[in-house]
Amino acid sequence: MLFGFEWDTTNGWTLAVSILPILLLGLWVTLKATVLGFAIAMVLGLVLAALKAAPSRLVSWPARAVSEFLRDTPLLIQLFFLYYVLPEFGLVLPAFLTGAIALGLQYSAYLSEVYRAGIEAVPRGQTEAAVALNLTPARRFSRIVVPQAIPRIVPAMGNYLVSIMKDVPVLSVVTVLEMLNVATIIGDRTFNYLVPLTMVGGLYLIMTLLAAQGVRLLDRALPKTGIPLK
Amino acid sequence: MTDPIIKFENVAKRFGDIRVLEGLDFTVNRGEKVTIIGPSGSGKSTILRILMTLEDVSDGIVWVDGTPLWHEGAAGALKPAGEAHLHKMRTKLGMVFQSFNLFPHMSILRNITEAPVQVLGLSKPDARARAMDLLEMVGLADQAGKFPHQLSGGQQQRVAIARALAMRPEILLFDEPTSALDPELVGEVQEVIRKLAEEHDLTMLLVTHEMRFAREISDRVCFIDAGAIREQGPPEDLFTNPKEARTQQFLQAVLAD
Amino acid sequence: MNDMTWLDYLPVLAQGAWVTVQLTFWSTILGAVVAFGAGLGKLSRSRILRGVCISYIEVFRGTSLLVQLFWLYFALPIVGEAIGFNLRMPPVTAGIVALTLNIGAYGAEVVRGAVQAVTVQQYEAARALNFTPRQTLWRVALPQALPEMMPTFDNLAVQNLKDTALVSLITLGDLAMRAEQLRNYTQDSATIYSMALVMYFGMALVLTTLMRALGAMIGRWRPARR
Ligand SMILES: Nc1ncnc2c1ncn2[C@@H]1O[C@H](COP(=O)(O)OP(=O)(O)OP(=O)(O)O)[C@@H](O)[C@H]1O
Ligand SMILES: [Mg+2]
């Protein structure tokens, strides 16, 4: 029994049907971790991108080093670090939150690159035209560059959202009851790993296919020439 | 005297609803140098591409050296040709493209030796000797070790001609060989083609917009419009005394500038 | 309590790092082989081969590596029992197989994309010179596609290095596992995990340098950029 649901081990099919609600609860946790991790990554990524683009090397170089470091080291170790080291400094967070922060940290490095690439892809002539029109730097950025960068940035972000979802099972090591963790617990208790693990694979496939379709629709819906300003 | 090596018999080519060639009859004799002229989109490239087996035919038969190009089987029961047949037929043909299409990852020498070694089974020293002779002929023997991007467009096109010749084709097709070149580089490529036309018994089929060049090197000029030959004849006749109104119009337009 | 210092951790972690290097090496090499097989297979004219390759790529890109690893390690033996084969793998094998298949699926899409990006003019020139389709692939298309793949392969190799850490979860003595064992023993988390992170970062830098050098060598015929 888990989360109040009994399983029926008569055969594989009955087991599958009886554990589906449990796995779906795990999936719900997976999705929550995905969204929270993504939100953190979006904000931190923006900060990192801004720091990396800073005019002073004293700022941009350390920012780049941090970004590389976050990107090139395993999520698992980053997670362990946060999980075991933060409490030593008196910061005790729930495992779920620690996990989401770890996801957010790792992916902030990726997203900062997405922001940078999207902004750099806006043709230089656009900024030059804005300068010629004597727009302030802030307006040049917010009215000219950003609206044209968004159609490039959003689909790439969507792909990283899917990647985050696929990384959530790593949080199982710090006891987060996401879908894979739930499935292995069922496996441990029923001695049948095949059914729950296969179901998790199937559910993941469905989720990623749906997400990929969503990204495609979003990509198509976004005006290629930029977000229209009236 | 007439010894047709290429013969289009009532050939049609369609891309979906677009009719590019329609009821095309067209013959080229062995050793003949023929130029095709005509407005943009009239189907000139398509004729060459069908011959090079880059494009199949929708209808009709193309004969190359007495054998159907795009069909095989007994007469009266022809069926679409398989890859083996096309492979055999391609040994008779070579093509020089508008955009050169050299292999960027191979040295100039390797560009020329690769197909003779791999396709014809020539030994490497033989292929190299053949390539160096051809590079000599196009005036680029000193460039053999370079890569395509290190050469000018005119030089690249001369290499492309050497590359095609290295396969010893009987028929050489040129699709606007100078129209991707800067004006000052056109002459060197035309010079090579002119020399080929004068000194070799190769059959040459050339598409060009350079009327003066067409006039100099061709035995016959064909004017094509809307997918069929409208008028053809020796260059002096066709250029100085075109019979069809459509030909006159076209020549007036292109010779005006 | 203990009186171990970071100097005492080093040999243990280094031992684990060596396992990580080996895991990364083999799964990257094998992953590249699988990537070429599946990527080219997806472009094949045979519908069956294409179907197999597409299914493989979609399944392994569409699910989580950890799920794949657990499935191969815990669930596959059950499938094996049912059909009368022993499919129980030692952790090393399961780890390498999972990493290989995972990275191979991502790599396959890179291979396919790069081969398809070779211009149609190049294929036509090859056809005009009477190359067979096979010769065209090996002598014209792939040599041009390979340098295009290298930057992404670099990223995938680093991804693979990071992913090896997950293999510690099926009890493999890699760097992640050694760090976890040391922490259990000494409770000195900050030092141990900092060291592990730095070691992973160092390995990633070396790997990237190697991949860049390889890429430069493969693409040396190309015009200098910028
Ligand atoms: N693959 C294709 N699909 C659809 N239409 C095509 C294709 N290839 C050629 N066409 C069309 O066929 C017509 C003839 O093309 P072709 O390239 O033979 O013309 P051309 O006489 O060589 O013109 P140009 O002087 O511009 O090179 C054109 O209208 C072209 O748009
Ligand atoms: Mg043309």
Tab-separated table of N, CA and C in Angstrom, chain A residues 91-211:
chain	number	residue	atom	x	y	z
A	91	LEU	N	20.832	26.101	7.113
A	91	LEU	CA	19.732	26.283	6.169
A	91	LEU	C	19.117	24.925	5.860
A	92	VAL	N	18.065	24.596	6.577
A	92	VAL	CA	17.428	23.307	6.361
A	92	VAL	C	16.178	23.500	5.514
A	93	LEU	N	16.232	22.971	4.296
A	93	LEU	CA	15.099	23.111	3.379
A	93	LEU	C	14.465	21.748	3.163
A	94	PRO	N	13.171	21.729	2.827
A	94	PRO	CA	12.570	20.450	2.465
A	94	PRO	C	13.282	19.864	1.238
A	95	ALA	N	13.310	18.529	1.162
A	95	ALA	CA	14.021	17.873	0.061
A	95	ALA	C	13.504	18.349	-1.292
A	96	PHE	N	12.199	18.493	-1.404
A	96	PHE	CA	11.605	18.890	-2.677
A	96	PHE	C	12.155	20.244	-3.123
A	97	LEU	N	12.225	21.177	-2.176
A	97	LEU	CA	12.706	22.520	-2.506
A	97	LEU	C	14.192	22.476	-2.871
A	98	THR	N	14.958	21.710	-2.092
A	98	THR	CA	16.384	21.556	-2.419
A	98	THR	C	16.536	21.025	-3.839
A	99	GLY	N	15.728	20.028	-4.167
A	99	GLY	CA	15.796	19.432	-5.503
A	99	GLY	C	15.484	20.445	-6.585
A	100	ALA	N	14.434	21.207	-6.364
A	100	ALA	CA	14.040	22.202	-7.367
A	100	ALA	C	15.130	23.253	-7.534
A	101	ILE	N	15.770	23.626	-6.424
A	101	ILE	CA	16.857	24.616	-6.510
A	101	ILE	C	18.028	24.031	-7.304
A	102	ALA	N	18.340	22.751	-7.057
A	102	ALA	CA	19.430	22.119	-7.808
A	102	ALA	C	19.125	22.133	-9.303
A	103	LEU	N	17.897	21.763	-9.653
A	103	LEU	CA	17.504	21.802	-11.068
A	103	LEU	C	17.643	23.221	-11.614
A	104	GLY	N	17.146	24.163	-10.808
A	104	GLY	CA	17.178	25.554	-11.248
A	104	GLY	C	18.597	26.056	-11.462
A	105	LEU	N	19.500	25.676	-10.573
A	105	LEU	CA	20.897	26.105	-10.703
A	105	LEU	C	21.516	25.560	-11.984
A	106	GLN	N	21.388	24.237	-12.151
A	106	GLN	CA	22.012	23.630	-13.324
A	106	GLN	C	21.459	24.248	-14.616
A	107	TYR	N	20.155	24.391	-14.675
A	107	TYR	CA	19.567	24.856	-15.928
A	107	TYR	C	19.649	26.367	-16.102
A	108	SER	N	19.939	27.090	-15.030
A	108	SER	CA	20.129	28.535	-15.212
A	108	SER	C	21.310	28.781	-16.143
A	109	ALA	N	22.326	27.901	-16.057
A	109	ALA	CA	23.482	28.048	-16.943
A	109	ALA	C	23.063	27.848	-18.395
A	110	TYR	N	22.228	26.826	-18.640
A	110	TYR	CA	21.777	26.585	-20.006
A	110	TYR	C	20.913	27.743	-20.500
A	111	LEU	N	19.996	28.189	-19.645
A	111	LEU	CA	19.065	29.232	-20.092
A	111	LEU	C	19.780	30.552	-20.322
A	112	SER	N	20.838	30.816	-19.531
A	112	SER	CA	21.554	32.071	-19.762
A	112	SER	C	22.140	32.078	-21.174
A	113	GLU	N	22.560	30.895	-21.641
A	113	GLU	CA	23.071	30.791	-23.014
A	113	GLU	C	21.951	30.994	-24.042
A	114	VAL	N	20.771	30.474	-23.710
A	114	VAL	CA	19.637	30.650	-24.615
A	114	VAL	C	19.305	32.142	-24.766
A	115	TYR	N	19.275	32.836	-23.641
A	115	TYR	CA	18.987	34.278	-23.697
A	115	TYR	C	20.037	34.987	-24.552
A	116	ARG	N	21.310	34.653	-24.262
A	116	ARG	CA	22.397	35.332	-24.971
A	116	ARG	C	22.302	35.088	-26.485
A	117	ALA	N	22.119	33.810	-26.851
A	117	ALA	CA	22.072	33.470	-28.270
A	117	ALA	C	20.891	34.160	-28.951
A	118	GLY	N	19.745	34.188	-28.251
A	118	GLY	CA	18.559	34.811	-28.834
A	118	GLY	C	18.767	36.288	-29.086
A	119	ILE	N	19.418	36.943	-28.146
A	119	ILE	CA	19.637	38.383	-28.290
A	119	ILE	C	20.692	38.661	-29.359
A	120	GLU	N	21.723	37.810	-29.390
A	120	GLU	CA	22.770	38.029	-30.393
A	120	GLU	C	22.283	37.764	-31.808
A	121	ALA	N	21.212	36.957	-31.912
A	121	ALA	CA	20.717	36.615	-33.252
A	121	ALA	C	19.934	37.767	-33.884
A	122	VAL	N	19.540	38.742	-33.075
A	122	VAL	CA	18.850	39.899	-33.662
A	122	VAL	C	19.888	40.690	-34.467
A	123	PRO	N	19.591	40.943	-35.739
A	123	PRO	CA	20.595	41.585	-36.593
A	123	PRO	C	21.085	42.902	-36.003
A	124	ARG	N	22.355	43.134	-36.167
A	124	ARG	CA	22.991	44.322	-35.629
A	124	ARG	C	22.348	45.606	-36.152
A	125	GLY	N	21.944	45.550	-37.410
A	125	GLY	CA	21.336	46.717	-38.049
A	125	GLY	C	20.131	47.234	-37.272
A	126	GLN	N	19.441	46.317	-36.563
A	126	GLN	CA	18.265	46.728	-35.798
A	126	GLN	C	18.666	47.697	-34.681
A	127	THR	N	19.709	47.334	-33.955
A	127	THR	CA	20.182	48.219	-32.896
A	127	THR	C	20.693	49.526	-33.493
A	128	GLU	N	21.409	49.399	-34.608
A	128	GLU	CA	21.958	50.598	-35.228
A	128	GLU	C	20.842	51.538	-35.670
A	129	ALA	N	19.777	50.945	-36.204
A	129	ALA	CA	18.635	51.772	-36.611
A	129	ALA	C	18.038	52.472	-35.398
A	130	ALA	N	17.961	51.731	-34.278
A	130	ALA	CA	17.401	52.312	-33.062
A	130	ALA	C	18.278	53.446	-32.545
A	131	VAL	N	19.586	53.270	-32.667
A	131	VAL	CA	20.498	54.341	-32.269
A	131	VAL	C	20.271	55.559	-33.159
A	132	ALA	N	20.135	55.280	-34.458
A	132	ALA	CA	19.922	56.379	-35.407
A	132	ALA	C	18.647	57.145	-35.086
A	133	LEU	N	17.653	56.434	-34.526
A	133	LEU	CA	16.396	57.094	-34.160
A	133	LEU	C	16.482	57.730	-32.785
A	134	ASN	N	17.674	57.625	-32.175
A	134	ASN	CA	17.915	58.277	-30.903
A	134	ASN	C	17.086	57.711	-29.755
A	135	LEU	N	16.792	56.403	-29.801
A	135	LEU	CA	16.089	55.779	-28.679
A	135	LEU	C	17.076	55.600	-27.524
A	136	THR	N	16.554	55.657	-26.308
A	136	THR	CA	17.424	55.426	-25.151
A	136	THR	C	17.841	53.961	-25.136
A	137	PRO	N	18.994	53.655	-24.517
A	137	PRO	CA	19.441	52.257	-24.463
A	137	PRO	C	18.367	51.319	-23.916
A	138	ALA	N	17.657	51.747	-22.884
A	138	ALA	CA	16.630	50.897	-22.294
A	138	ALA	C	15.530	50.598	-23.313
A	139	ARG	N	15.124	51.609	-24.040
A	139	ARG	CA	14.076	51.412	-25.037
A	139	ARG	C	14.579	50.567	-26.206
A	140	ARG	N	15.836	50.823	-26.582
A	140	ARG	CA	16.412	50.024	-27.664
A	140	ARG	C	16.293	48.553	-27.326
A	141	PHE	N	16.613	48.251	-26.066
A	141	PHE	CA	16.605	46.856	-25.648
A	141	PHE	C	15.182	46.312	-25.529
A	142	SER	N	14.321	47.061	-24.820
A	142	SER	CA	12.997	46.520	-24.510
A	142	SER	C	12.035	46.592	-25.692
A	143	ARG	N	12.190	47.573	-26.557
A	143	ARG	CA	11.218	47.708	-27.649
A	143	ARG	C	11.716	47.145	-28.969
A	144	ILE	N	13.033	47.091	-29.132
A	144	ILE	CA	13.563	46.653	-30.429
A	144	ILE	C	14.158	45.251	-30.333
A	145	VAL	N	15.048	45.038	-29.381
A	145	VAL	CA	15.770	43.765	-29.336
A	145	VAL	C	14.905	42.636	-28.775
A	146	VAL	N	14.341	42.849	-27.583
A	146	VAL	CA	13.626	41.766	-26.916
A	146	VAL	C	12.460	41.210	-27.745
A	147	PRO	N	11.604	42.073	-28.309
A	147	PRO	CA	10.488	41.506	-29.079
A	147	PRO	C	10.951	40.632	-30.250
A	148	GLN	N	12.117	40.943	-30.806
A	148	GLN	CA	12.595	40.138	-31.920
A	148	GLN	C	13.332	38.892	-31.449
A	149	ALA	N	13.842	38.933	-30.213
A	149	ALA	CA	14.583	37.780	-29.700
A	149	ALA	C	13.636	36.696	-29.192
A	150	ILE	N	12.472	37.106	-28.704
A	150	ILE	CA	11.562	36.143	-28.067
A	150	ILE	C	11.202	34.940	-28.950
A	151	PRO	N	10.875	35.152	-30.225
A	151	PRO	CA	10.521	33.973	-31.036
A	151	PRO	C	11.651	32.960	-31.151
A	152	ARG	N	12.901	33.389	-30.943
A	152	ARG	CA	14.010	32.432	-30.979
A	152	ARG	C	14.217	31.805	-29.615
A	153	ILE	N	13.958	32.584	-28.571
A	153	ILE	CA	14.257	32.121	-27.221
A	153	ILE	C	13.238	31.102	-26.731
A	154	VAL	N	11.959	31.386	-26.964
A	154	VAL	CA	10.911	30.578	-26.344
A	154	VAL	C	10.971	29.095	-26.726
A	155	PRO	N	11.103	28.747	-28.014
A	155	PRO	CA	11.161	27.307	-28.326
A	155	PRO	C	12.355	26.614	-27.670
A	156	ALA	N	13.502	27.278	-27.628
A	156	ALA	CA	14.670	26.669	-26.990
A	156	ALA	C	14.416	26.454	-25.507
A	157	MET	N	13.737	27.412	-24.893
A	157	MET	CA	13.394	27.249	-23.479
A	157	MET	C	12.469	26.061	-23.284
A	158	GLY	N	11.558	25.905	-24.210
A	158	GLY	CA	10.626	24.778	-24.140
A	158	GLY	C	11.372	23.454	-24.127
A	159	ASN	N	12.407	23.373	-24.965
A	159	ASN	CA	13.183	22.132	-25.001
A	159	ASN	C	13.887	21.876	-23.674
A	160	TYR	N	14.350	22.931	-23.033
A	160	TYR	CA	14.999	22.731	-21.733
A	160	TYR	C	13.982	22.365	-20.655
A	161	LEU	N	12.767	22.854	-20.803
A	161	LEU	CA	11.718	22.445	-19.867
A	161	LEU	C	11.563	20.926	-19.903
A	162	VAL	N	11.555	20.382	-21.118
A	162	VAL	CA	11.449	18.929	-21.272
A	162	VAL	C	12.667	18.242	-20.649
A	163	SER	N	13.854	18.821	-20.863
A	163	SER	CA	15.063	18.222	-20.268
A	163	SER	C	14.970	18.195	-18.755
A	164	ILE	N	14.457	19.274	-18.179
A	164	ILE	CA	14.319	19.310	-16.720
A	164	ILE	C	13.412	18.180	-16.255
A	165	MET	N	12.325	18.008	-16.984
A	165	MET	CA	11.386	16.955	-16.610
A	165	MET	C	12.094	15.602	-16.591
A	166	LYS	N	12.980	15.380	-17.563
A	166	LYS	CA	13.687	14.105	-17.630
A	166	LYS	C	14.757	13.991	-16.546
A	167	ASP	N	15.157	15.099	-15.957
A	167	ASP	CA	16.166	15.064	-14.889
A	167	ASP	C	15.552	14.939	-13.498
A	168	VAL	N	14.241	15.133	-13.394
A	168	VAL	CA	13.613	15.101	-12.069
A	168	VAL	C	13.867	13.788	-11.317
A	169	PRO	N	13.911	12.619	-12.000
A	169	PRO	CA	14.137	11.382	-11.247
A	169	PRO	C	15.401	11.409	-10.398
A	170	VAL	N	16.360	12.259	-10.749
A	170	VAL	CA	17.575	12.353	-9.928
A	170	VAL	C	17.206	12.772	-8.493
A	171	LEU	N	16.128	13.536	-8.357
A	171	LEU	CA	15.740	14.005	-7.021
A	171	LEU	C	15.325	12.857	-6.108
A	172	SER	N	15.098	11.682	-6.695
A	172	SER	CA	14.709	10.542	-5.865
A	172	SER	C	15.804	10.223	-4.843
A	173	VAL	N	17.062	10.569	-5.148
A	173	VAL	CA	18.135	10.228	-4.212
A	173	VAL	C	18.044	11.009	-2.911
A	174	VAL	N	17.332	12.121	-2.917
A	174	VAL	CA	17.156	12.821	-1.649
A	174	VAL	C	15.720	12.656	-1.165
A	175	THR	N	15.141	11.501	-1.516
A	175	THR	CA	13.837	11.081	-0.990
A	175	THR	C	12.636	11.819	-1.552
A	176	VAL	N	12.812	12.582	-2.630
A	176	VAL	CA	11.627	13.186	-3.243
A	176	VAL	C	10.816	12.074	-3.895
A	177	LEU	N	9.519	12.030	-3.621
A	177	LEU	CA	8.700	10.939	-4.136
A	177	LEU	C	8.161	11.271	-5.518
A	178	GLU	N	9.080	11.463	-6.452
A	178	GLU	CA	8.625	11.684	-7.827
A	178	GLU	C	8.344	10.316	-8.444
A	179	MET	N	8.004	10.321	-9.728
A	179	MET	CA	7.452	9.114	-10.335
A	179	MET	C	8.377	7.896	-10.260
A	180	LEU	N	9.672	8.097	-10.596
A	180	LEU	CA	10.581	6.944	-10.603
A	180	LEU	C	10.765	6.382	-9.199
A	181	ASN	N	10.851	7.259	-8.222
A	181	ASN	CA	11.015	6.811	-6.842
A	181	ASN	C	9.814	5.972	-6.420
A	182	VAL	N	8.650	6.458	-6.751
A	182	VAL	CA	7.429	5.724	-6.436
A	182	VAL	C	7.475	4.344	-7.075
A	183	ALA	N	7.914	4.302	-8.357
A	183	ALA	CA	7.945	3.031	-9.084
A	183	ALA	C	8.929	2.054	-8.442
A	184	THR	N	10.094	2.546	-8.012
A	184	THR	CA	11.054	1.613	-7.408
A	184	THR	C	10.557	1.130	-6.051
A	185	ILE	N	9.858	1.994	-5.339
A	185	ILE	CA	9.295	1.544	-4.062
A	185	ILE	C	8.295	0.418	-4.305
A	186	ILE	N	7.448	0.621	-5.315
A	186	ILE	CA	6.497	-0.445	-5.652
A	186	ILE	C	7.256	-1.719	-6.028
A	187	GLY	N	8.328	-1.528	-6.810
A	187	GLY	CA	9.134	-2.681	-7.215
A	187	GLY	C	9.732	-3.401	-6.016
A	188	ASP	N	10.282	-2.628	-5.078
A	188	ASP	CA	10.866	-3.222	-3.879
A	188	ASP	C	9.837	-4.049	-3.118
A	189	ARG	N	8.616	-3.549	-3.093
A	189	ARG	CA	7.632	-4.199	-2.226
A	189	ARG	C	6.911	-5.353	-2.910
A	190	THR	N	6.766	-5.274	-4.226
A	190	THR	CA	6.033	-6.341	-4.919
A	190	THR	C	6.980	-7.316	-5.597
A	191	PHE	N	8.256	-7.034	-5.580
A	191	PHE	CA	9.248	-7.815	-6.300
A	191	PHE	C	8.984	-7.840	-7.787
A	192	ASN	N	8.200	-6.897	-8.264
A	192	ASN	CA	7.978	-6.788	-9.697
A	192	ASN	C	8.405	-5.389	-10.139
A	193	TYR	N	9.615	-5.320	-10.698
A	193	TYR	CA	10.098	-4.024	-11.173
A	193	TYR	C	9.629	-3.744	-12.596
A	194	LEU	N	9.382	-4.835	-13.314
A	194	LEU	CA	9.104	-4.676	-14.743
A	194	LEU	C	7.896	-3.784	-14.988
A	195	VAL	N	6.797	-4.083	-14.311
A	195	VAL	CA	5.569	-3.344	-14.597
A	195	VAL	C	5.679	-1.861	-14.222
A	196	PRO	N	6.047	-1.534	-12.978
A	196	PRO	CA	6.091	-0.105	-12.655
A	196	PRO	C	7.128	0.663	-13.475
A	197	LEU	N	8.312	0.079	-13.699
A	197	LEU	CA	9.347	0.810	-14.435
A	197	LEU	C	8.953	1.012	-15.895
A	198	THR	N	8.326	-0.014	-16.477
A	198	THR	CA	7.877	0.138	-17.862
A	198	THR	C	6.798	1.212	-17.949
A	199	MET	N	5.919	1.230	-16.947
A	199	MET	CA	4.858	2.247	-16.953
A	199	MET	C	5.448	3.654	-16.829
A	200	VAL	N	6.478	3.777	-15.996
A	200	VAL	CA	7.111	5.088	-15.869
A	200	VAL	C	7.693	5.518	-17.215
A	201	GLY	N	8.361	4.565	-17.901
A	201	GLY	CA	8.894	4.870	-19.233
A	201	GLY	C	7.791	5.331	-20.167
A	202	GLY	N	6.676	4.603	-20.147
A	202	GLY	CA	5.556	4.956	-21.024
A	202	GLY	C	5.000	6.334	-20.699
A	203	LEU	N	4.825	6.598	-19.396
A	203	LEU	CA	4.287	7.905	-19.001
A	203	LEU	C	5.250	9.022	-19.416
A	204	TYR	N	6.536	8.753	-19.265
A	204	TYR	CA	7.515	9.754	-19.701
A	204	TYR	C	7.401	10.016	-21.198
A	205	LEU	N	7.274	8.925	-21.956
A	205	LEU	CA	7.148	9.089	-23.410
A	205	LEU	C	5.959	9.971	-23.753
A	206	ILE	N	4.832	9.678	-23.100
A	206	ILE	CA	3.626	10.470	-23.372
A	206	ILE	C	3.871	11.938	-23.040
A	207	MET	N	4.470	12.158	-21.861
A	207	MET	CA	4.684	13.544	-21.439
A	207	MET	C	5.621	14.290	-22.386
A	208	THR	N	6.708	13.625	-22.793
A	208	THR	CA	7.659	14.339	-23.650
A	208	THR	C	7.080	14.554	-25.046
A	209	LEU	N	6.303	13.577	-25.528
A	209	LEU	CA	5.697	13.771	-26.848
A	209	LEU	C	4.718	14.941	-26.808
A	210	LEU	N	3.914	14.984	-25.741
A	210	LEU	CA	2.969	16.103	-25.596
A	210	LEU	C	3.727	17.428	-25.518
A	211	ALA	N	4.786	17.423	-24.710
A	211	ALA	CA	5.543	18.666	-24.541
A	211	ALA	C	6.173	19.098	-25.860
